[in-house]
mmCIF file of C-alpha atoms in Angstrom:
data_model
loop_
_atom_site.group_PDB
_atom_site.id
_atom_site.type_symbol
_atom_site.label_atom_id
_atom_site.label_comp_id
_atom_site.label_asym_id
_atom_site.label_seq_id
_atom_site.Cartn_x
_atom_site.Cartn_y
_atom_site.Cartn_z
ATOM 1 C CA MET A 1 35.571 9.598 -61.983
ATOM 2 C CA GLY A 2 32.962 10.835 -59.239
ATOM 3 C CA GLY A 3 33.440 13.079 -56.462
ATOM 4 C CA THR A 4 34.120 16.570 -57.509
ATOM 5 C CA ALA A 5 35.681 15.538 -60.993
ATOM 6 C CA THR A 6 34.302 17.360 -63.904
ATOM 7 C CA GLU A 7 34.767 17.476 -67.740
ATOM 8 C CA PRO A 8 33.114 19.480 -70.394
ATOM 9 C CA PRO A 9 29.740 18.619 -71.462
ATOM 10 C CA ALA A 10 29.265 16.852 -74.766
ATOM 11 C CA ASN A 11 28.510 18.964 -77.718
ATOM 12 C CA PRO A 12 25.645 18.699 -78.581
ATOM 13 C CA ASP A 13 24.289 17.770 -75.108
ATOM 14 C CA VAL A 14 21.631 15.004 -75.544
ATOM 15 C CA GLN A 15 19.085 14.113 -72.844
ATOM 16 C CA THR A 16 16.831 11.203 -73.641
ATOM 17 C CA PHE A 17 13.783 10.194 -71.684
ATOM 18 C CA GLY A 18 11.445 7.199 -72.218
ATOM 19 C CA ASP A 19 7.856 6.389 -70.933
ATOM 20 C CA TYR A 20 7.015 3.038 -69.522
ATOM 21 C CA LEU A 21 7.145 1.425 -72.930
ATOM 22 C CA GLY A 22 10.236 3.135 -74.132
ATOM 23 C CA ARG A 23 8.846 5.696 -76.497
ATOM 24 C CA VAL A 24 11.163 8.690 -76.258
ATOM 25 C CA ILE A 25 11.230 12.370 -75.918
ATOM 26 C CA ARG A 26 14.573 14.005 -76.357
ATOM 27 C CA ILE A 27 16.286 17.374 -76.270
ATOM 28 C CA THR A 28 19.511 18.202 -77.985
ATOM 29 C CA VAL A 29 21.379 21.358 -77.093
ATOM 30 C CA SER A 30 24.410 22.788 -79.351
ATOM 31 C CA TRP A 31 26.620 25.388 -77.754
ATOM 32 C CA SER A 32 29.584 27.319 -79.025
ATOM 33 C CA ILE A 33 33.079 26.228 -78.208
ATOM 34 C CA LEU A 34 34.081 29.800 -78.089
ATOM 35 C CA PRO A 35 33.697 31.239 -74.539
ATOM 36 C CA ASN A 36 31.808 34.479 -74.122
ATOM 37 C CA GLY A 37 33.240 37.284 -72.100
ATOM 38 C CA SER A 38 32.480 35.491 -68.923
ATOM 39 C CA GLY A 39 34.078 32.308 -69.836
ATOM 40 C CA GLU A 40 30.901 30.480 -70.555
ATOM 41 C CA HIS A 41 29.633 28.945 -73.859
ATOM 42 C CA ALA A 42 26.471 30.264 -75.459
ATOM 43 C CA ILE A 43 23.706 27.809 -76.477
ATOM 44 C CA THR A 44 23.530 28.031 -80.346
ATOM 45 C CA GLY A 45 20.532 25.732 -81.060
ATOM 46 C CA VAL A 46 17.929 23.312 -79.498
ATOM 47 C CA THR A 47 16.166 20.675 -81.125
ATOM 48 C CA VAL A 48 13.553 18.554 -79.438
ATOM 49 C CA PHE A 49 12.068 15.145 -80.663
ATOM 50 C CA ARG A 50 9.269 12.987 -79.529
ATOM 51 C CA ASP A 51 8.212 9.442 -80.658
ATOM 52 C CA ALA A 52 4.469 9.000 -81.720
ATOM 53 C CA GLY A 53 2.614 7.750 -78.753
ATOM 54 C CA CYS A 54 5.157 8.896 -76.313
ATOM 55 C CA LEU A 55 3.045 9.683 -73.072
ATOM 56 C CA PHE A 56 5.342 12.614 -72.181
ATOM 57 C CA ARG A 57 4.536 15.817 -74.004
ATOM 58 C CA LYS A 58 6.701 18.515 -72.295
ATOM 59 C CA LEU A 59 10.114 19.195 -71.194
ATOM 60 C CA PHE A 60 10.923 20.958 -67.988
ATOM 61 C CA ILE A 61 14.064 22.928 -67.612
ATOM 62 C CA GLY A 62 14.641 23.549 -63.971
ATOM 63 C CA LYS A 63 12.086 23.655 -61.117
ATOM 64 C CA GLY A 64 9.633 26.197 -59.864
ATOM 65 C CA ASP A 65 9.363 27.860 -56.454
ATOM 66 C CA ASP A 66 7.567 24.813 -55.132
ATOM 67 C CA GLY A 67 10.583 22.636 -56.108
ATOM 68 C CA THR A 68 8.860 20.796 -58.711
ATOM 69 C CA PRO A 69 9.676 20.494 -62.381
ATOM 70 C CA ASP A 70 6.000 21.196 -63.427
ATOM 71 C CA SER A 71 6.156 24.668 -62.043
ATOM 72 C CA THR A 72 9.269 25.893 -63.794
ATOM 73 C CA ASP A 73 8.992 28.891 -66.052
ATOM 74 C CA LYS A 74 10.937 27.129 -68.834
ATOM 75 C CA ILE A 75 8.548 24.643 -70.375
ATOM 76 C CA VAL A 76 9.110 23.329 -73.944
ATOM 77 C CA ASN A 77 5.879 21.709 -75.502
ATOM 78 C CA VAL A 78 7.362 18.997 -77.777
ATOM 79 C CA PRO A 79 5.255 17.864 -80.895
ATOM 80 C CA VAL A 80 5.629 14.354 -82.445
ATOM 81 C CA GLY A 81 8.674 14.238 -84.568
ATOM 82 C CA THR A 82 11.710 16.680 -84.640
ATOM 83 C CA THR A 83 11.359 20.467 -83.994
ATOM 84 C CA ILE A 84 13.897 22.952 -83.945
ATOM 85 C CA LEU A 85 13.345 25.756 -81.424
ATOM 86 C CA SER A 86 12.971 29.171 -82.995
ATOM 87 C CA ALA A 87 15.139 32.206 -82.293
ATOM 88 C CA ALA A 88 12.275 33.611 -80.270
ATOM 89 C CA GLN A 89 12.105 30.403 -78.099
ATOM 90 C CA LEU A 90 15.795 30.540 -77.524
ATOM 91 C CA ASN A 91 15.623 34.281 -76.603
ATOM 92 C CA ASN A 92 12.717 33.184 -74.102
ATOM 93 C CA LEU A 93 15.149 30.607 -72.488
ATOM 94 C CA ALA A 94 17.926 33.236 -72.284
ATOM 95 C CA ASN A 95 15.592 35.896 -70.714
ATOM 96 C CA ARG A 96 14.737 33.279 -68.086
ATOM 97 C CA GLY A 97 18.354 32.473 -67.301
ATOM 98 C CA VAL A 98 19.279 29.791 -69.794
ATOM 99 C CA ALA A 99 21.688 31.324 -72.278
ATOM 100 C CA THR A 100 24.664 29.092 -71.876
ATOM 101 C CA ILE A 101 25.490 25.443 -71.662
ATOM 102 C CA GLU A 102 26.701 26.117 -68.256
ATOM 103 C CA ASP A 103 23.311 27.589 -67.334
ATOM 104 C CA TYR A 104 21.458 24.674 -68.889
ATOM 105 C CA LYS A 105 23.738 21.894 -67.104
ATOM 106 C CA ALA A 106 23.187 23.541 -63.755
ATOM 107 C CA LEU A 107 19.406 22.807 -63.900
ATOM 108 C CA GLN A 108 17.601 19.558 -63.653
ATOM 109 C CA ILE A 109 16.013 18.513 -67.039
ATOM 110 C CA SER A 110 12.815 16.415 -66.723
ATOM 111 C CA VAL A 111 9.731 15.532 -68.862
ATOM 112 C CA GLY A 112 6.150 14.992 -67.916
ATOM 113 C CA ASP A 113 2.730 16.048 -68.521
ATOM 114 C CA PRO A 114 1.573 12.590 -69.679
ATOM 115 C CA THR A 115 -1.470 12.222 -71.843
ATOM 116 C CA PRO A 116 -4.647 10.860 -69.897
ATOM 117 C CA MET B 1 -2.983 -15.456 -58.647
ATOM 118 C CA GLY B 2 -2.309 -11.734 -59.771
ATOM 119 C CA ASN B 3 0.019 -10.669 -62.395
ATOM 120 C CA LEU B 4 2.439 -7.791 -61.899
ATOM 121 C CA VAL B 5 2.187 -4.941 -64.366
ATOM 122 C CA LEU B 6 4.283 -1.909 -64.966
ATOM 123 C CA ASP B 7 1.746 1.020 -64.894
ATOM 124 C CA ALA B 8 1.605 3.814 -67.708
ATOM 125 C CA SER B 9 1.930 6.445 -64.879
ATOM 126 C CA THR B 10 5.595 5.433 -64.374
ATOM 127 C CA PRO B 11 7.296 8.842 -64.574
ATOM 128 C CA ALA B 12 10.612 9.430 -66.610
ATOM 129 C CA THR B 13 13.969 9.030 -64.964
ATOM 130 C CA VAL B 14 15.481 12.201 -63.540
ATOM 131 C CA TYR B 15 19.166 13.394 -62.922
ATOM 132 C CA SER B 16 19.952 16.670 -61.217
ATOM 133 C CA ALA B 17 23.362 18.394 -60.435
ATOM 134 C CA THR B 18 21.787 19.918 -57.321
ATOM 135 C CA LYS B 19 19.838 18.601 -54.471
ATOM 136 C CA PRO B 20 17.163 17.153 -54.380
ATOM 137 C CA VAL B 21 16.403 15.377 -57.598
ATOM 138 C CA THR B 22 12.542 15.501 -58.199
ATOM 139 C CA THR B 23 10.324 13.604 -60.639
ATOM 140 C CA ALA B 24 7.669 15.560 -62.642
ATOM 141 C CA SER B 25 4.217 15.107 -61.384
ATOM 142 C CA PHE B 26 2.587 11.680 -61.950
ATOM 143 C CA THR B 27 -0.494 10.008 -60.718
ATOM 144 C CA PRO B 28 -0.197 6.375 -59.630
ATOM 145 C CA PRO B 29 -3.310 4.405 -59.202
ATOM 146 C CA ALA B 30 -4.720 2.926 -55.874
ATOM 147 C CA ASN B 31 -3.034 -0.016 -54.700
ATOM 148 C CA SER B 32 0.018 0.500 -56.591
ATOM 149 C CA LEU B 33 3.598 0.014 -55.362
ATOM 150 C CA LEU B 34 6.356 2.624 -56.048
ATOM 151 C CA VAL B 35 9.756 1.037 -56.588
ATOM 152 C CA VAL B 36 12.252 3.873 -56.385
ATOM 153 C CA ALA B 37 15.988 3.475 -57.161
ATOM 154 C CA THR B 38 18.556 6.157 -56.740
ATOM 155 C CA ALA B 39 22.286 6.476 -57.878
ATOM 156 C CA CYS B 40 24.213 9.236 -56.199
ATOM 157 C CA ASN B 41 27.657 10.594 -56.519
ATOM 158 C CA THR B 42 29.867 10.576 -53.395
ATOM 159 C CA ALA B 43 32.882 12.452 -52.310
ATOM 160 C CA THR B 44 36.243 10.483 -52.659
ATOM 161 C CA ALA B 45 36.814 7.927 -50.190
ATOM 162 C CA THR B 46 33.732 8.956 -48.221
ATOM 163 C CA THR B 47 30.933 6.352 -47.171
ATOM 164 C CA THR B 48 27.548 7.942 -47.876
ATOM 165 C CA GLY B 49 24.201 6.868 -46.513
ATOM 166 C CA PRO B 50 21.098 6.539 -48.497
ATOM 167 C CA PRO B 51 19.171 9.575 -49.592
ATOM 168 C CA VAL B 52 16.257 10.977 -47.830
ATOM 169 C CA MET B 53 12.843 10.285 -49.791
ATOM 170 C CA SER B 54 9.938 12.394 -49.774
ATOM 171 C CA ASN B 55 6.951 13.258 -52.028
ATOM 172 C CA SER B 56 4.341 16.027 -52.471
ATOM 173 C CA GLY B 57 0.895 15.743 -51.115
ATOM 174 C CA THR B 58 0.051 13.018 -48.326
ATOM 175 C CA ALA B 59 3.298 11.465 -47.220
ATOM 176 C CA LEU B 60 4.044 8.037 -48.480
ATOM 177 C CA THR B 61 6.046 5.582 -46.271
ATOM 178 C CA PHE B 62 9.387 4.794 -47.999
ATOM 179 C CA THR B 63 10.960 1.725 -46.889
ATOM 180 C CA GLN B 64 14.567 0.958 -47.892
ATOM 181 C CA ALA B 65 15.037 -2.316 -49.478
ATOM 182 C CA GLN B 66 18.731 -2.263 -50.041
ATOM 183 C CA HIS B 67 21.630 0.388 -49.839
ATOM 184 C CA SER B 68 24.999 -0.153 -51.566
ATOM 185 C CA GLN B 69 27.851 2.141 -49.963
ATOM 186 C CA ARG B 70 31.480 2.447 -50.085
ATOM 187 C CA SER B 71 32.174 0.471 -46.757
ATOM 188 C CA ASP B 72 30.337 -2.506 -48.000
ATOM 189 C CA GLY B 73 33.030 -3.119 -50.641
ATOM 190 C CA SER B 74 36.080 -5.119 -50.013
ATOM 191 C CA PRO B 75 38.278 -3.256 -51.067
ATOM 192 C CA THR B 76 36.230 -0.294 -50.433
ATOM 193 C CA CYS B 77 34.268 0.895 -53.448
ATOM 194 C CA ASP B 78 33.030 4.529 -53.946
ATOM 195 C CA ARG B 79 29.359 4.656 -54.944
ATOM 196 C CA CYS B 80 25.927 4.852 -53.473
ATOM 197 C CA ALA B 81 23.066 2.849 -54.892
ATOM 198 C CA THR B 82 19.844 2.508 -52.956
ATOM 199 C CA ILE B 83 16.394 1.048 -53.609
ATOM 200 C CA PHE B 84 13.118 1.871 -51.693
ATOM 201 C CA THR B 85 9.273 0.903 -52.011
ATOM 202 C CA ALA B 86 6.364 2.833 -51.146
ATOM 203 C CA PRO B 87 2.654 1.662 -51.207
ATOM 204 C CA VAL B 88 0.125 3.966 -52.679
ATOM 205 C CA LEU B 89 -3.225 3.202 -51.210
ATOM 206 C CA VAL B 90 -5.003 6.273 -52.690
ATOM 207 C CA SER B 91 -4.449 7.506 -56.214
ATOM 208 C CA ALA B 92 -3.260 11.186 -56.243
ATOM 209 C CA ALA B 93 -0.993 13.345 -58.159
ATOM 210 C CA MET B 94 2.513 13.479 -56.823
ATOM 211 C CA THR B 95 6.107 14.078 -57.160
ATOM 212 C CA VAL B 96 8.898 12.121 -55.519
ATOM 213 C CA SER B 97 12.125 13.506 -54.299
ATOM 214 C CA ALA B 98 15.495 12.246 -53.344
ATOM 215 C CA THR B 99 17.976 14.243 -51.187
ATOM 216 C CA SER B 100 21.454 12.865 -51.416
ATOM 217 C CA ALA B 101 23.228 12.402 -48.216
ATOM 218 C CA ALA B 102 26.538 13.020 -49.842
ATOM 219 C CA THR B 103 28.560 15.946 -48.393
ATOM 220 C CA GLY B 104 30.648 18.123 -51.076
ATOM 221 C CA VAL B 105 28.756 16.755 -54.150
ATOM 222 C CA ALA B 106 25.038 16.868 -54.845
ATOM 223 C CA GLN B 107 24.578 15.015 -58.116
ATOM 224 C CA ALA B 108 21.871 12.131 -58.177
ATOM 225 C CA ALA B 109 19.502 10.229 -60.493
ATOM 226 C CA MET B 110 16.449 8.639 -59.686
ATOM 227 C CA LYS B 111 13.817 6.198 -61.208
ATOM 228 C CA VAL B 112 10.421 5.508 -60.008
ATOM 229 C CA TRP B 113 8.632 2.555 -61.330
ATOM 230 C CA VAL B 114 4.901 2.341 -60.713
ATOM 231 C CA VAL B 115 3.892 -1.420 -60.107
ATOM 232 C CA THR B 116 0.445 -2.867 -59.892
ATOM 233 C CA ASP B 117 -1.129 -6.243 -59.890
ATOM 234 C CA ASP B 118 -4.046 -6.984 -62.227
ATOM 235 C CA SER B 119 -5.990 -8.448 -59.234
ATOM 236 C CA GLY B 120 -6.355 -4.823 -57.978
ATOM 237 C CA GLN B 121 -4.426 -5.519 -54.733
ATOM 238 C CA LEU B 122 -1.313 -4.190 -53.571
ATOM 239 C CA PRO B 123 2.025 -5.907 -54.750
ATOM 240 C CA THR B 124 4.350 -6.752 -51.848
ATOM 241 C CA VAL B 125 8.211 -6.990 -51.411
ATOM 242 C CA GLY B 126 10.152 -10.143 -51.407
ATOM 243 C CA THR B 127 13.771 -10.381 -51.151
ATOM 244 C CA SER B 128 16.682 -8.001 -51.925
ATOM 245 C CA SER B 129 20.210 -8.142 -52.391
ATOM 246 C CA LYS B 130 23.327 -5.849 -52.893
ATOM 247 C CA GLY B 131 26.887 -5.881 -54.312
ATOM 248 C CA ALA B 132 29.849 -4.075 -55.027
ATOM 249 C CA GLN B 133 32.792 -4.753 -57.686
ATOM 250 C CA ASN B 134 36.098 -3.326 -58.689
ATOM 251 C CA THR B 135 36.834 -5.091 -61.842
ATOM 252 C CA GLY B 136 35.039 -6.608 -64.850
ATOM 253 C CA ASN B 137 32.373 -5.295 -67.304
ATOM 254 C CA ALA B 138 29.391 -7.644 -66.057
ATOM 255 C CA ALA B 139 27.719 -5.827 -63.351
ATOM 256 C CA ASN B 140 24.949 -8.224 -62.463
ATOM 257 C CA GLN B 141 22.971 -8.411 -59.360
ATOM 258 C CA ALA B 142 21.337 -11.719 -58.449
ATOM 259 C CA PHE B 143 18.844 -12.744 -55.882
ATOM 260 C CA THR B 144 16.882 -15.880 -55.248
ATOM 261 C CA ALA B 145 13.348 -15.414 -55.824
ATOM 262 C CA THR B 146 10.554 -16.180 -53.114
ATOM 263 C CA ALA B 147 7.543 -16.121 -55.152
ATOM 264 C CA ALA B 148 6.350 -17.290 -58.582
ATOM 265 C CA ASN B 149 5.970 -14.669 -61.249
ATOM 266 C CA SER B 150 7.840 -12.045 -59.071
ATOM 267 C CA TRP B 151 9.761 -9.287 -60.858
ATOM 268 C CA GLY B 152 13.279 -8.078 -60.155
ATOM 269 C CA PHE B 153 14.156 -4.427 -60.278
ATOM 270 C CA GLY B 154 17.745 -2.802 -59.694
ATOM 271 C CA VAL B 155 20.081 -0.055 -60.237
ATOM 272 C CA VAL B 156 23.753 -0.013 -61.066
ATOM 273 C CA ASP B 157 25.896 3.086 -59.998
ATOM 274 C CA ASP B 158 29.343 3.343 -61.549
ATOM 275 C CA TRP B 159 31.224 6.052 -59.780
ATOM 276 C CA ASP B 160 33.893 5.907 -62.348
ATOM 277 C CA ALA B 161 31.531 7.065 -65.048
ATOM 278 C CA ALA B 162 33.172 4.942 -67.751
ATOM 279 C CA GLY B 163 30.264 4.962 -70.236
ATOM 280 C CA VAL B 164 26.649 4.133 -70.622
ATOM 281 C CA PRO B 165 25.765 0.710 -69.161
ATOM 282 C CA THR B 166 23.468 -1.656 -71.326
ATOM 283 C CA ALA B 167 21.004 -4.387 -70.608
ATOM 284 C CA GLY B 168 22.371 -7.901 -70.349
ATOM 285 C CA THR B 169 20.424 -11.192 -70.917
ATOM 286 C CA GLY B 170 16.803 -11.178 -69.575
ATOM 287 C CA THR B 171 17.020 -7.558 -68.568
ATOM 288 C CA THR B 172 15.503 -4.344 -69.916
ATOM 289 C CA ILE B 173 16.817 -0.770 -69.455
ATOM 290 C CA THR B 174 14.124 1.389 -70.932
ATOM 291 C CA ALA B 175 15.290 4.357 -73.023
ATOM 292 C CA GLY B 176 16.551 7.147 -70.927
ATOM 293 C CA ASP B 177 17.121 4.790 -67.926
ATOM 294 C CA ALA B 178 20.988 4.683 -68.453
ATOM 295 C CA ALA B 179 23.277 7.475 -68.794
ATOM 296 C CA ASP B 180 26.849 8.658 -68.260
ATOM 297 C CA GLN B 181 26.858 12.207 -66.613
ATOM 298 C CA GLY B 182 30.323 13.056 -67.730
ATOM 299 C CA ALA B 183 32.928 12.010 -65.101
ATOM 300 C CA ILE B 184 30.196 12.450 -62.365
ATOM 301 C CA VAL B 185 28.386 9.114 -62.171
ATOM 302 C CA ALA B 186 26.962 6.611 -64.827
ATOM 303 C CA TYR B 187 24.008 4.492 -63.904
ATOM 304 C CA ALA B 188 21.460 2.050 -65.348
ATOM 305 C CA PHE B 189 18.008 1.483 -63.771
ATOM 306 C CA ALA B 190 17.129 -1.936 -64.926
ATOM 307 C CA ARG B 191 14.508 -4.592 -64.342
ATOM 308 C CA ARG B 192 13.975 -8.274 -65.372
ATOM 309 C CA THR B 193 12.221 -7.961 -68.841
ATOM 310 C CA THR B 194 9.226 -9.906 -67.622
ATOM 311 C CA PRO B 195 8.054 -11.000 -64.130
ATOM 312 C CA ASP B 196 9.875 -14.239 -64.372
ATOM 313 C CA GLY B 197 10.682 -15.043 -60.807
ATOM 314 C CA SER B 198 10.524 -18.887 -59.682
ATOM 315 C CA VAL B 199 10.609 -19.909 -56.171
ATOM 316 C CA GLY B 200 14.026 -21.023 -54.902
ATOM 317 C CA VAL B 201 15.560 -20.145 -58.249
ATOM 318 C CA SER B 202 18.300 -17.472 -58.599
ATOM 319 C CA THR B 203 17.410 -14.648 -60.989
ATOM 320 C CA SER B 204 19.627 -11.625 -61.957
ATOM 321 C CA ILE B 205 19.480 -8.049 -63.029
ATOM 322 C CA ASN B 206 22.147 -8.251 -65.692
ATOM 323 C CA VAL B 207 23.968 -5.192 -66.776
ATOM 324 C CA THR B 208 27.025 -4.618 -68.972
ATOM 325 C CA LEU B 209 29.466 -1.915 -68.629
ATOM 326 C CA PRO B 210 31.321 -0.523 -71.853
ATOM 327 C CA VAL B 211 34.574 -0.240 -69.721
ATOM 328 C CA ALA B 212 35.205 -1.941 -66.464
ATOM 329 C CA SER B 213 34.780 0.025 -63.319
ATOM 330 C CA ALA B 214 36.737 0.045 -60.208
ATOM 331 C CA ASN B 215 33.981 1.621 -58.096
ATOM 332 C CA LEU B 216 30.640 0.060 -58.764
ATOM 333 C CA GLY B 217 27.671 -0.683 -56.505
ATOM 334 C CA LYS B 218 24.443 -2.367 -57.359
ATOM 335 C CA VAL B 219 21.108 -3.330 -55.688
ATOM 336 C CA ALA B 220 18.108 -5.288 -56.614
ATOM 337 C CA VAL B 221 14.664 -5.952 -55.104
ATOM 338 C CA GLU B 222 12.068 -8.706 -55.750
ATOM 339 C CA ILE B 223 8.554 -7.417 -56.054
ATOM 340 C CA VAL B 224 5.820 -10.082 -55.553
ATOM 341 C CA PRO B 225 2.282 -10.533 -56.912
ATOM 342 C CA ALA B 226 -0.455 -9.651 -54.330
ATOM 343 C CA VAL B 227 -1.637 -13.450 -54.206
ATOM 344 C CA SER B 228 1.271 -15.623 -54.872
ATOM 345 C CA ALA B 229 0.998 -19.673 -55.449
ATOM 346 C CA ALA B 230 3.960 -19.984 -53.087
ATOM 347 C CA VAL B 231 1.748 -19.061 -50.163
ATOM 348 C CA LEU B 232 -1.775 -19.834 -51.242
ATOM 349 C CA PRO B 233 -2.874 -22.927 -49.218
ATOM 350 C CA ILE B 234 -4.934 -25.623 -50.781
ATOM 351 C CA LEU B 235 -7.888 -26.616 -48.537
ATOM 352 C CA VAL B 236 -10.224 -29.775 -49.153
ATOM 353 C CA MET B 237 -13.291 -29.879 -47.144
ATOM 354 C CA SER B 238 -15.701 -33.003 -46.913
ATOM 355 C CA PRO B 239 -19.465 -32.284 -46.867
ATOM 356 C CA PRO B 240 -21.155 -33.003 -43.461
ATOM 357 C CA GLY B 241 -22.184 -36.632 -42.881
ATOM 358 C CA ARG B 242 -19.879 -38.056 -45.417
ATOM 359 C CA HIS B 243 -16.471 -39.593 -44.621
#
C-alpha cells in the first residue's frame, strides 16, 4: 500500500535495468538480518551482472552535487557477466556513505554510460 | 511514409525514494521525440497533480499528454500516473528529471523512451487516454488510433504495490521497466510491441497484475509517424493543353 507504508527491503535486494533491446544490467545487494548498534543492517555482499551487448556499462549509486547520477562518487563499472565486488570495493562504498541496506535504499540507483 | 523506431539512446528506467527522480545522461538524436512516463506515490486519500518536468542543458518543452489522479476514479483511486512528450530538435547530452507533486511522500519512477522516425523528421503526438480501476487483474488502457503504424506507450501505477506487473497481449515491458518497490508503489512502463496502430481501430496497452489492485491508474499516448498515410493527400494533375 502506498502513502507512507513501508516494509523491509528484500534480501537480497535486486535492481534490474534494461537497454532499449532488453539486455540487462543488474545489481544484487545482500545484507545482514541482524541489526547493528544503530538498528541498521550492514551490507554483506554486492554482485553485479551485465548481458553481453548491453549498452549500459556503469551503475550509479546516488547522485552528485549537480543532481545527476553521472556525477555521483559511487560508480560501479560492470563487466559482461557476473562480478562479485571485492572487500575493498565494499569498503569504498562504505567510506562514501553506503554501508547498510538503509543507506543504499535511500539513494537512487541508476545505470548509464552507454557505449557509442 | 516514415516508420517509428525506438532509439538506442533510450535511457534506463529510474526509481527514487527522494525528489526528484533523474535519468542518467543520454544523447537523443535530432528530430527525436521523448515520451516520458511517470508513476508517483501519493499520500493516502490525497489528489496529486502531475510531476514537474525538467532537463539539463537547453530546456525542452514537456507537454502533458495524460494524467491520472485520485479524483479521476469513481470510487476514488489513489495513484498518480502521467505521460509527457518533448521534442528534441538538436541532439545534445542531457538528463531528464521529474519532481513529484505529492506532499508527504516522494517516491517516483520514470521512463523516457526516445522515438525517431526513419524519414529523419520529428514524430508527432496523436491521441491519448487515461483510466482508473479498483478491481481485477487486467490493467489495460485502450485508445483509438488516429494514424497508420502509430505506436502506443503507457504506464500503469499500482498504489497497492501488489506485485510486479507483466505484459499482456501485443505489449512489451522491457527488462527493468516494471517493479514492485515494496509497499510503496508498483509500476509498469509498457508499449505496444510494434507500431501497429490502424486508423479508427482500438488498440490497447495490455498489462496484467499478479494481484488485483484497489488503487490503480493508467495512461496511454499514441505516437504518430512524421508522415502518415492518414493525412497525405493524393493529387493528380493533367499536363497543360490536354483534357
